[in-house]
mmCIF file of C-alpha atoms in Angstrom:
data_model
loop_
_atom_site.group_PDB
_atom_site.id
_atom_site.type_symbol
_atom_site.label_atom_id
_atom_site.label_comp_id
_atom_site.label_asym_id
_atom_site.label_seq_id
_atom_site.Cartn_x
_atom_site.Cartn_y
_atom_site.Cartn_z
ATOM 1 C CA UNK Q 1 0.000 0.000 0.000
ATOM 2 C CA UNK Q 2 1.117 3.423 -0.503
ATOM 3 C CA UNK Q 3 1.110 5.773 2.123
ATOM 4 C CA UNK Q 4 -0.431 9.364 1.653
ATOM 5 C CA UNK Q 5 -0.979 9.967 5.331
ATOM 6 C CA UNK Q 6 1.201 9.911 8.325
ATOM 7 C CA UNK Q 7 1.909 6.539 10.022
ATOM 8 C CA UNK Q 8 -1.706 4.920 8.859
ATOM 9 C CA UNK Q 9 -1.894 2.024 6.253
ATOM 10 C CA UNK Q 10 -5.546 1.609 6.329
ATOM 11 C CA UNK Q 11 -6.564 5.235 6.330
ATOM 12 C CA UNK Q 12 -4.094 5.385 3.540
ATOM 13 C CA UNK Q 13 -5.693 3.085 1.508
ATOM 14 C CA UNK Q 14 -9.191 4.176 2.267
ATOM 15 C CA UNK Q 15 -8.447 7.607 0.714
ATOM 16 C CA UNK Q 16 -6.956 6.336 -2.390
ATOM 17 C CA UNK Q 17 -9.975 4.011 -2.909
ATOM 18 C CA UNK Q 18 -12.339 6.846 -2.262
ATOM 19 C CA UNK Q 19 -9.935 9.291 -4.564
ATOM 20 C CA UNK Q 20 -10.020 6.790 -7.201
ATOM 21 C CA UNK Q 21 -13.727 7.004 -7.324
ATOM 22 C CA UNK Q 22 -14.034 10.733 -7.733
ATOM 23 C CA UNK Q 23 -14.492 12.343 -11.189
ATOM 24 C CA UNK Q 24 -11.083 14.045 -11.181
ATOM 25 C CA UNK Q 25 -8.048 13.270 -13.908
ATOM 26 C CA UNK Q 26 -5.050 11.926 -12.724
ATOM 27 C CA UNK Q 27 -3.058 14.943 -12.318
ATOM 28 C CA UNK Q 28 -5.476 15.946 -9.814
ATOM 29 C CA UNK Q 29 -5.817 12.514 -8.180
ATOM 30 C CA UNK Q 30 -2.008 12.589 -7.879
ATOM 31 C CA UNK Q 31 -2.410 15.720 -6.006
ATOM 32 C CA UNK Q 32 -4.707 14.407 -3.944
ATOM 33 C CA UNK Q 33 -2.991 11.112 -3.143
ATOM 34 C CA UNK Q 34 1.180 11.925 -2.995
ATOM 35 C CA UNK Q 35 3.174 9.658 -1.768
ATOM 36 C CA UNK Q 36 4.657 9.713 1.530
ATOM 37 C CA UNK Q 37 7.903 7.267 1.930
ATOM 38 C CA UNK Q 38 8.031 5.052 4.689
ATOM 39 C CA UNK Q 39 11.934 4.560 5.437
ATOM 40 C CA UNK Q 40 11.848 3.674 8.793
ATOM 41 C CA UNK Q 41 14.660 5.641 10.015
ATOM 42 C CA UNK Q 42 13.830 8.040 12.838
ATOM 43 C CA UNK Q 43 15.348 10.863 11.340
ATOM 44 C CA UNK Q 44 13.360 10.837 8.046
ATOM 45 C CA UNK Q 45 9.999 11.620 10.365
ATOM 46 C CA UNK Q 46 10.090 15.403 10.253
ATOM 47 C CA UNK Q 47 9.888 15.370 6.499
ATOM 48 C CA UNK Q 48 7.330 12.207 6.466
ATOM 49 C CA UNK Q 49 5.072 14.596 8.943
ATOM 50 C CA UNK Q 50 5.628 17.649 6.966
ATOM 51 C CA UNK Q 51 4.756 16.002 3.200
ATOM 52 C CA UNK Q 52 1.790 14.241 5.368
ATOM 53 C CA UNK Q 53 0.485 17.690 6.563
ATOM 54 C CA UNK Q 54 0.556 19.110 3.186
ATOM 55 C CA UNK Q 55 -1.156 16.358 1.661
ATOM 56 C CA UNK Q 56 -3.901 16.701 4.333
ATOM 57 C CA UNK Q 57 -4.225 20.354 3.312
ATOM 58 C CA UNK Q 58 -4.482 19.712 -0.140
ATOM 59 C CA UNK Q 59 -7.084 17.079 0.169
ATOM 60 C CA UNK Q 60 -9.218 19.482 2.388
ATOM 61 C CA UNK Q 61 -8.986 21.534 -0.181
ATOM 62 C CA UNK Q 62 -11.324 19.275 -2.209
ATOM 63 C CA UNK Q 63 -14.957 19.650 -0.939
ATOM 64 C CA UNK Q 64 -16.249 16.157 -1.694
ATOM 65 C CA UNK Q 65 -13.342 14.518 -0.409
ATOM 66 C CA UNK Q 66 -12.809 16.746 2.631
ATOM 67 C CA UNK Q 67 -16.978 16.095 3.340
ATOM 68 C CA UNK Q 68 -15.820 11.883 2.961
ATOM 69 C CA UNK Q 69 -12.697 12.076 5.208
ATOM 70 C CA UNK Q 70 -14.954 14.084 8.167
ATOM 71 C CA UNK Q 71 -17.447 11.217 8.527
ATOM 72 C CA UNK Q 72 -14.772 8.246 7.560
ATOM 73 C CA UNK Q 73 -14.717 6.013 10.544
ATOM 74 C CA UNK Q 74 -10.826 5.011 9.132
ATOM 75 C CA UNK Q 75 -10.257 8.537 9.613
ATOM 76 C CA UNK Q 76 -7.874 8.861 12.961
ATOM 77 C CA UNK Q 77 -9.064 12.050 14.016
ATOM 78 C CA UNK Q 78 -12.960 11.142 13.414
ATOM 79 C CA UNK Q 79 -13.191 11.199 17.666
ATOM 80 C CA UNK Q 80 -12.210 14.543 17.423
ATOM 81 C CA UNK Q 81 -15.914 15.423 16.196
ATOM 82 C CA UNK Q 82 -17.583 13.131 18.612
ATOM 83 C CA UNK Q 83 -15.489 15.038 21.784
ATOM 84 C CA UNK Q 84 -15.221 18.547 19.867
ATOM 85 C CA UNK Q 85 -17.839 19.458 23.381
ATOM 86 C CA UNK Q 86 -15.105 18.355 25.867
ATOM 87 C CA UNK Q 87 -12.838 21.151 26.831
ATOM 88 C CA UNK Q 88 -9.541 19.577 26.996
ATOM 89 C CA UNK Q 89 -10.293 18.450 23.160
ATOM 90 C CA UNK Q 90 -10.916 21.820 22.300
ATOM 91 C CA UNK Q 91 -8.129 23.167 24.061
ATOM 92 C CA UNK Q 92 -5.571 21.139 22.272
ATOM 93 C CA UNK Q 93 -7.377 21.791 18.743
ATOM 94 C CA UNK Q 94 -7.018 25.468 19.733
ATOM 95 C CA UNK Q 95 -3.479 25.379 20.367
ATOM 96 C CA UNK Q 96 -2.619 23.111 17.201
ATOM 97 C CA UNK Q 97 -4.335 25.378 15.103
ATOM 98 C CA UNK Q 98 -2.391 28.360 17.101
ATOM 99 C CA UNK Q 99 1.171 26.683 15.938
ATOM 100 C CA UNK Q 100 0.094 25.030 12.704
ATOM 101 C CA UNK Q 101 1.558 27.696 10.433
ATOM 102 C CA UNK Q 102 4.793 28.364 12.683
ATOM 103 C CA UNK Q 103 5.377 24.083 12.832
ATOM 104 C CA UNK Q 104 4.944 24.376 9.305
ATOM 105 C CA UNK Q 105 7.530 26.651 8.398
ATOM 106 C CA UNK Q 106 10.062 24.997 10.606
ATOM 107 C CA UNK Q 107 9.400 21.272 9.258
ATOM 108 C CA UNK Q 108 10.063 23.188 5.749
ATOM 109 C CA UNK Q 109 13.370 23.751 6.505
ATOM 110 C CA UNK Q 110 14.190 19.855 6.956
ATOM 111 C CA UNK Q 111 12.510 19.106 3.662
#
């Protein structure tokens, strides 16, 4: 299986099947699906987390799919959306979303 998200085969392969079914071309499912290589080697895991964060972004930038991959039970943050009422849930989203751009820019520079 290739992997297009971070550290999970099924998920993985549950958004390439669903890609595969959308009325896209294959630039656009290639987009939607890059590869992220599995090495194995600790020190390749800054870069694997950084091509897996822009691959998430560019999928959610797809409406159907992004819709798909909120309900999909594969998906591993789906129990954010069943806890989004607990605080300490929301607290963490809060301060992800806080540090997303700066983590970003810093896993850039290891790419």
């Amino acid at each position: 299986v290739q992997h297009t998200a971070h550290a999970v085969v099924p998920w993985s392969a549950a958004i390439i099947g669903f890609v595969e079914a959308l009325d896209v071309d294959d630039e656009t499912k290639n987009r939607l699906c890059p590869p992220v290589h599995r090495t194995g080697k600790i020190a390749d895991e800054l870069e694997i987390v950084y091509l897996s964060f822009l691959a998430e972004r560019e999928r959610q930038s797809n409406p159907q799919l992004a819709s798909w991959m909120k309900g999909a039970r594969l998906n591993p943050s789906h129990f954010i959306a069943e806890r989004k009422d607990d605080p300490r849930v929301h607290a963490a989203m809060t301060r992800m979303a806080q540090h997303l751009d700066a983590a970003m820019t810093n896993l850039a520079k290891f790419h």
